[in-house]
Coordinates of C-alpha atoms in Angstrom, one line a residue:
M6 CA 0.0 0.0 0.0
P7 CA 1.6 3.3 -1.0
Q8 CA 2.2 5.8 1.8
N9 CA 1.1 9.4 1.7
H10 CA 4.3 11.4 1.2
E11 CA 2.9 14.4 3.1
N12 CA 1.9 12.2 6.1
T13 CA 5.4 10.7 6.2
K14 CA 7.0 14.1 6.2
L15 CA 4.9 15.1 9.3
H16 CA 6.4 12.3 11.3
Q17 CA 10.0 13.2 10.5
K18 CA 11.8 15.4 13.0
I19 CA 13.6 18.3 11.3
Y20 CA 17.2 18.6 12.5
V21 CA 18.2 22.1 13.5
P22 CA 22.0 22.6 13.7
I23 CA 23.5 23.7 17.0
S24 CA 23.8 27.5 16.9
E25 CA 27.1 29.3 16.8
D26 CA 26.7 30.7 20.3
F27 CA 26.4 27.2 21.7
N28 CA 29.5 26.2 19.8
I29 CA 31.4 29.2 21.3
I30 CA 30.4 28.2 24.8
G31 CA 31.2 24.6 24.1
K32 CA 34.8 25.6 23.0
K33 CA 35.2 27.5 26.3
I34 CA 34.0 24.5 28.3
V35 CA 36.5 22.2 26.5
D36 CA 39.2 24.8 27.1
A37 CA 38.4 25.0 30.8
A38 CA 38.6 21.2 31.1
Y39 CA 41.9 21.1 29.3
T40 CA 43.3 23.8 31.6
V41 CA 42.2 22.0 34.8
H42 CA 43.6 18.7 33.5
K43 CA 46.9 20.3 32.5
N44 CA 47.3 21.8 36.0
L45 CA 46.0 18.9 38.1
G46 CA 46.4 15.8 36.0
P47 CA 44.5 12.6 36.7
G48 CA 44.0 10.9 40.1
L49 CA 42.0 13.4 42.2
L50 CA 38.4 13.3 43.4
E51 CA 35.5 14.3 41.1
K52 CA 34.5 17.2 43.5
V53 CA 38.0 18.8 43.2
Y54 CA 37.8 18.7 39.4
E55 CA 34.2 20.1 39.5
I56 CA 35.3 23.1 41.7
C57 CA 38.3 23.9 39.6
F58 CA 36.4 23.4 36.3
C59 CA 33.8 25.9 37.5
H60 CA 36.5 28.4 38.5
E61 CA 37.9 28.1 35.0
L62 CA 34.4 28.7 33.5
T63 CA 34.2 31.9 35.6
K64 CA 37.5 33.0 34.2
R65 CA 36.1 32.6 30.7
G66 CA 33.1 34.8 31.5
L67 CA 30.6 31.9 31.7
K68 CA 27.9 31.6 34.3
Y69 CA 27.1 28.2 35.8
L70 CA 25.0 26.4 38.4
R71 CA 26.3 23.3 40.3
Q72 CA 24.6 20.2 41.6
I73 CA 21.1 21.0 40.2
D74 CA 18.2 18.8 41.0
I75 CA 16.2 17.8 38.0
P76 CA 12.5 17.0 38.6
V77 CA 11.1 13.9 36.9
V78 CA 7.6 14.0 35.6
Y79 CA 6.0 10.5 35.5
D80 CA 2.4 9.6 35.1
G81 CA 1.4 13.2 35.6
I82 CA 3.3 13.5 38.9
T83 CA 6.4 15.6 39.4
F84 CA 9.1 14.0 41.6
E85 CA 11.5 16.7 42.8
E86 CA 14.2 14.3 44.1
G87 CA 14.7 12.5 40.8
L88 CA 18.1 13.4 39.3
R89 CA 21.0 15.7 39.8
L90 CA 23.3 17.2 37.2
D91 CA 26.8 18.3 38.0
V92 CA 27.1 21.6 36.1
L93 CA 24.7 23.7 33.9
V94 CA 26.6 26.3 31.9
E95 CA 24.8 29.5 30.8
D96 CA 21.5 27.7 31.4
K97 CA 22.2 26.0 28.1
I98 CA 24.8 23.2 28.3
I99 CA 25.0 20.3 30.7
C100 CA 28.4 19.1 31.9
E101 CA 28.7 15.8 33.8
I102 CA 32.0 15.5 35.6
K103 CA 33.7 12.2 36.3
A104 CA 37.0 11.0 37.7
V105 CA 37.0 7.3 36.9
D106 CA 39.3 4.7 35.3
L107 CA 36.6 3.4 33.0
V108 CA 33.6 5.4 31.7
N109 CA 30.4 3.3 32.1
P110 CA 28.1 3.6 29.1
I111 CA 25.3 4.3 31.5
W112 CA 26.8 7.7 32.2
E113 CA 26.5 8.6 28.5
A114 CA 22.8 7.6 28.7
Q115 CA 22.6 9.7 31.8
V116 CA 23.8 12.8 30.0
L117 CA 21.3 12.2 27.2
S118 CA 18.5 11.7 29.7
H119 CA 19.4 14.9 31.5
M120 CA 19.4 16.7 28.2
K121 CA 15.9 15.4 27.3
L122 CA 14.5 16.1 30.7
T123 CA 15.7 19.7 30.8
N124 CA 15.2 20.4 27.0
K125 CA 18.9 21.2 26.5
R126 CA 20.4 20.5 23.2
L127 CA 24.1 20.2 24.1
G128 CA 25.9 18.2 26.8
Y129 CA 29.4 17.1 27.8
L130 CA 30.7 14.1 29.7
I131 CA 34.1 15.0 31.0
N132 CA 36.3 12.4 32.7
F133 CA 39.4 13.9 34.3
N134 CA 41.0 10.5 35.2
V135 CA 42.7 10.0 31.9
I136 CA 46.2 10.6 30.6
N137 CA 45.0 12.6 27.6
I138 CA 42.0 14.8 28.4
G139 CA 41.0 14.8 24.8
Q140 CA 40.0 11.2 25.2
G141 CA 38.1 12.1 28.4
I142 CA 35.6 14.6 26.8
K143 CA 32.5 13.4 24.9
R144 CA 30.1 15.9 23.3
F145 CA 26.4 15.1 22.9
A146 CA 23.9 17.0 20.7
L147 CA 20.2 16.6 20.3

């Protein structure tokens, strides 16, 4: 049975590229992570990296919030104690900070879930417990 082409088009999601201002902020986020890693190296606690990372964000003129509770809406009920994200930059970009030997794939799913729940299009998973920080940064876009 032939499909109605117009009906098919209605069900397709139109991709909108990430705007340039998001990319500029993203570059500053990556630069802040590189600076922290260059100065501290691997092997410290996650909280230490988070504090220093946020300090570097401030030096780059970026505003941030730390340890934000994300409410979860399920079955028409809002649960306030659902999730917590590490750093929200400029009320636009989510950053999850880790200091682990091996990144668990569930943390990648966590970043994506946080992005969907908060309607944010860009997120970063940053693991500072690596030799080369470039291998510790993963970017996510929706």
